[in-house]
Amino acid sequence: MIEEFEKNEVAAPIEDSPSAPPAEIMVMFSDVSVKADKTFVVTVAGNRCHVTQDYNRPLYQAIRAYLDDGGKFSKYAEDVFVDSDPLVLARLWAETSLQKTETLVAQYRDARDLGGDLPINAEQFTALLTWRQAVRDWPKAKRYPAESTQPKAPAWLSAVLQNGE
């Protein structure tokens, strides 16, 4: 089919094509940031987009017109990489670990006290409480906050948290 088209059709040169009026941009943008190279980073439909004259000329021109009319903008801040503080990361890991398992502890206790179906067995519950205590005690460990010294969660825990199994 494509071969037939190529044999039987002749494309008109662009210069001979009827000219259409220029289309207006119908894209809403916000949060305009101007980069050092005079390109823009804007938000379009909730996504941050890098706009250059070569890549998206109509949008670039619309942003340029917005700025020329006094539109608000900010200077673009390049991504900055910072070495993380090991103590902050360790505290964050511990807090997150305890928060992620708090619901499971509460569900077990509620089910046990009300006589319902337990989400984990008694042995797993004891292992979970023991691990949670080790997480709380971790700051007292030698070589804290080395990641290699983090208390290891029970092997079954991630499956239970993800799938409720």
Tab-separated table of C-alpha atoms in Angstrom:
chain	number	residue	atom	x	y	z
A	1	MET	CA	0.000	0.000	0.000
A	2	ILE	CA	2.792	2.424	0.893
A	3	GLU	CA	4.630	1.519	-2.314
A	4	GLU	CA	1.484	2.293	-4.373
A	5	PHE	CA	1.212	5.675	-2.721
A	6	GLU	CA	4.838	6.448	-3.451
A	7	LYS	CA	4.416	5.511	-7.124
A	8	ASN	CA	1.132	7.301	-7.759
A	9	GLU	CA	1.235	10.404	-5.600
A	10	VAL	CA	3.443	13.412	-5.971
A	11	ALA	CA	3.910	15.604	-2.967
A	12	ALA	CA	3.565	19.295	-3.640
A	13	PRO	CA	6.533	21.376	-2.498
A	14	ILE	CA	5.843	23.247	0.701
A	15	GLU	CA	6.225	26.574	-1.084
A	16	ASP	CA	3.369	25.681	-3.474
A	17	SER	CA	1.020	24.534	-0.697
A	18	PRO	CA	-1.817	26.831	0.224
A	19	SER	CA	-0.792	28.832	3.235
A	20	ALA	CA	-2.835	28.519	6.387
A	21	PRO	CA	-3.019	31.239	8.988
A	22	PRO	CA	-0.574	30.677	11.823
A	23	ALA	CA	-2.087	28.633	14.629
A	24	GLU	CA	-2.284	30.113	18.092
A	25	ILE	CA	-0.875	28.248	21.048
A	26	MET	CA	-3.659	26.836	23.154
A	27	VAL	CA	-1.438	25.480	25.909
A	28	MET	CA	-1.629	26.844	29.415
A	29	PHE	CA	1.704	27.218	31.169
A	30	SER	CA	2.731	28.485	34.575
A	31	ASP	CA	5.725	28.727	36.893
A	32	VAL	CA	8.061	30.258	34.335
A	33	SER	CA	11.751	29.945	35.140
A	34	VAL	CA	14.435	31.497	32.964
A	35	LYS	CA	17.655	29.530	32.577
A	36	ALA	CA	21.083	31.134	32.146
A	37	ASP	CA	21.076	30.139	28.451
A	38	LYS	CA	17.823	32.147	27.940
A	39	THR	CA	15.664	29.026	27.583
A	40	PHE	CA	12.715	28.362	29.855
A	41	VAL	CA	11.406	25.762	32.233
A	42	VAL	CA	7.648	25.948	32.648
A	43	THR	CA	4.830	23.828	34.006
A	44	VAL	CA	2.451	22.475	31.365
A	45	ALA	CA	-0.368	20.156	32.453
A	46	GLY	CA	1.368	19.545	35.774
A	47	ASN	CA	4.724	18.609	34.230
A	48	ARG	CA	7.907	20.665	34.210
A	49	CYS	CA	9.084	21.194	30.623
A	50	HIS	CA	12.273	22.634	29.187
A	51	VAL	CA	11.349	24.933	26.297
A	52	THR	CA	13.880	26.062	23.711
A	53	GLN	CA	13.452	28.084	20.559
A	54	ASP	CA	14.600	25.169	18.415
A	55	TYR	CA	12.575	22.443	20.095
A	56	ASN	CA	9.182	24.143	20.556
A	57	ARG	CA	9.230	27.480	18.783
A	58	PRO	CA	5.497	28.365	19.208
A	59	LEU	CA	5.559	27.726	22.953
A	60	TYR	CA	8.901	29.521	23.248
A	61	GLN	CA	7.408	32.544	21.467
A	62	ALA	CA	4.306	32.467	23.675
A	63	ILE	CA	6.471	32.466	26.804
A	64	ARG	CA	8.646	35.233	25.367
A	65	ALA	CA	5.501	37.334	24.681
A	66	TYR	CA	4.250	36.650	28.224
A	67	LEU	CA	7.549	37.867	29.670
A	68	ASP	CA	7.669	40.888	27.335
A	69	ASP	CA	4.205	41.841	28.654
A	70	GLY	CA	5.573	41.846	32.197
A	71	GLY	CA	4.741	38.262	33.149
A	72	LYS	CA	6.210	36.913	36.375
A	73	PHE	CA	9.188	34.575	36.297
A	74	SER	CA	11.967	33.280	38.481
A	75	LYS	CA	15.583	32.526	37.822
A	76	TYR	CA	15.991	28.790	37.216
A	77	ALA	CA	17.846	26.980	39.970
A	78	GLU	CA	19.925	24.140	38.604
A	79	ASP	CA	19.709	20.843	40.418
A	80	VAL	CA	22.071	20.880	43.330
A	81	PHE	CA	23.588	17.694	44.645
A	82	VAL	CA	24.391	17.696	48.319
A	83	ASP	CA	26.196	15.049	50.305
A	84	SER	CA	23.648	13.638	52.714
A	85	ASP	CA	24.234	13.696	56.430
A	86	PRO	CA	24.471	10.048	57.576
A	87	LEU	CA	22.843	10.881	60.919
A	88	VAL	CA	19.830	12.456	59.224
A	89	LEU	CA	19.491	9.489	56.863
A	90	ALA	CA	19.743	7.039	59.771
A	91	ARG	CA	17.047	8.849	61.758
A	92	LEU	CA	14.837	9.014	58.674
A	93	TRP	CA	15.263	5.275	58.041
A	94	ALA	CA	14.423	4.435	61.655
A	95	GLU	CA	11.365	6.703	61.777
A	96	THR	CA	10.086	5.394	58.448
A	97	SER	CA	10.656	1.772	59.440
A	98	LEU	CA	8.667	2.219	62.648
A	99	GLN	CA	5.871	4.147	60.908
A	100	LYS	CA	5.493	1.534	58.152
A	101	THR	CA	5.005	-1.226	60.717
A	102	GLU	CA	2.831	0.641	63.232
A	103	THR	CA	-0.403	-0.307	61.454
A	104	LEU	CA	0.528	-3.997	61.431
A	105	VAL	CA	1.204	-3.892	65.186
A	106	ALA	CA	-2.145	-2.178	65.812
A	107	GLN	CA	-4.019	-4.625	63.549
A	108	TYR	CA	-2.492	-7.612	65.354
A	109	ARG	CA	-3.328	-6.253	68.807
A	110	ASP	CA	-6.874	-5.299	67.812
A	111	ALA	CA	-7.542	-8.707	66.230
A	112	ARG	CA	-6.017	-10.512	69.211
A	113	ASP	CA	-8.030	-8.511	71.744
A	114	LEU	CA	-11.286	-8.787	69.790
A	115	GLY	CA	-10.848	-12.447	68.862
A	116	GLY	CA	-10.572	-11.779	65.116
A	117	ASP	CA	-8.282	-13.201	62.438
A	118	LEU	CA	-4.677	-12.269	63.112
A	119	PRO	CA	-2.733	-10.650	60.235
A	120	ILE	CA	0.439	-12.525	61.342
A	121	ASN	CA	1.060	-15.359	63.772
A	122	ALA	CA	2.303	-14.946	67.364
A	123	GLU	CA	5.880	-15.912	66.450
A	124	GLN	CA	5.963	-13.297	63.682
A	125	PHE	CA	4.499	-10.687	66.032
A	126	THR	CA	7.256	-11.352	68.572
A	127	ALA	CA	9.892	-11.101	65.809
A	128	LEU	CA	8.329	-7.819	64.641
A	129	LEU	CA	8.357	-6.313	68.136
A	130	THR	CA	11.947	-7.477	68.674
A	131	TRP	CA	13.035	-5.868	65.383
A	132	ARG	CA	11.187	-2.628	66.188
A	133	GLN	CA	12.989	-2.457	69.539
A	134	ALA	CA	16.319	-3.042	67.756
A	135	VAL	CA	15.492	-0.136	65.428
A	136	ARG	CA	14.849	2.102	68.449
A	137	ASP	CA	18.117	0.941	70.062
A	138	TRP	CA	20.173	1.264	66.871
A	139	PRO	CA	21.590	4.731	67.742
A	140	LYS	CA	23.386	3.106	70.699
A	141	ALA	CA	25.120	0.567	68.431
A	142	LYS	CA	28.826	0.713	67.625
A	143	ARG	CA	29.477	2.231	64.190
A	144	TYR	CA	26.049	3.922	64.168
A	145	PRO	CA	24.883	5.309	61.690
A	146	ALA	CA	26.647	2.979	59.256
A	147	GLU	CA	24.007	1.406	57.036
A	148	SER	CA	25.646	-1.994	57.516
A	149	THR	CA	24.690	-1.837	61.203
A	150	GLN	CA	20.955	-1.303	60.595
A	151	PRO	CA	18.823	-3.977	62.246
A	152	LYS	CA	17.660	-6.474	59.611
A	153	ALA	CA	13.898	-6.737	59.269
A	154	PRO	CA	12.338	-10.193	59.376
A	155	ALA	CA	12.426	-11.765	55.893
A	156	TRP	CA	8.638	-12.070	55.691
A	157	LEU	CA	7.899	-8.462	56.689
A	158	SER	CA	8.080	-6.756	53.275
A	159	ALA	CA	5.659	-9.309	51.741
A	160	VAL	CA	3.172	-8.760	54.567
A	161	LEU	CA	3.416	-4.970	54.278
A	162	GLN	CA	3.048	-5.005	50.490
A	163	ASN	CA	0.475	-7.735	50.027
A	164	GLY	CA	-1.064	-8.183	53.433
A	165	GLU	CA	0.066	-11.838	53.363
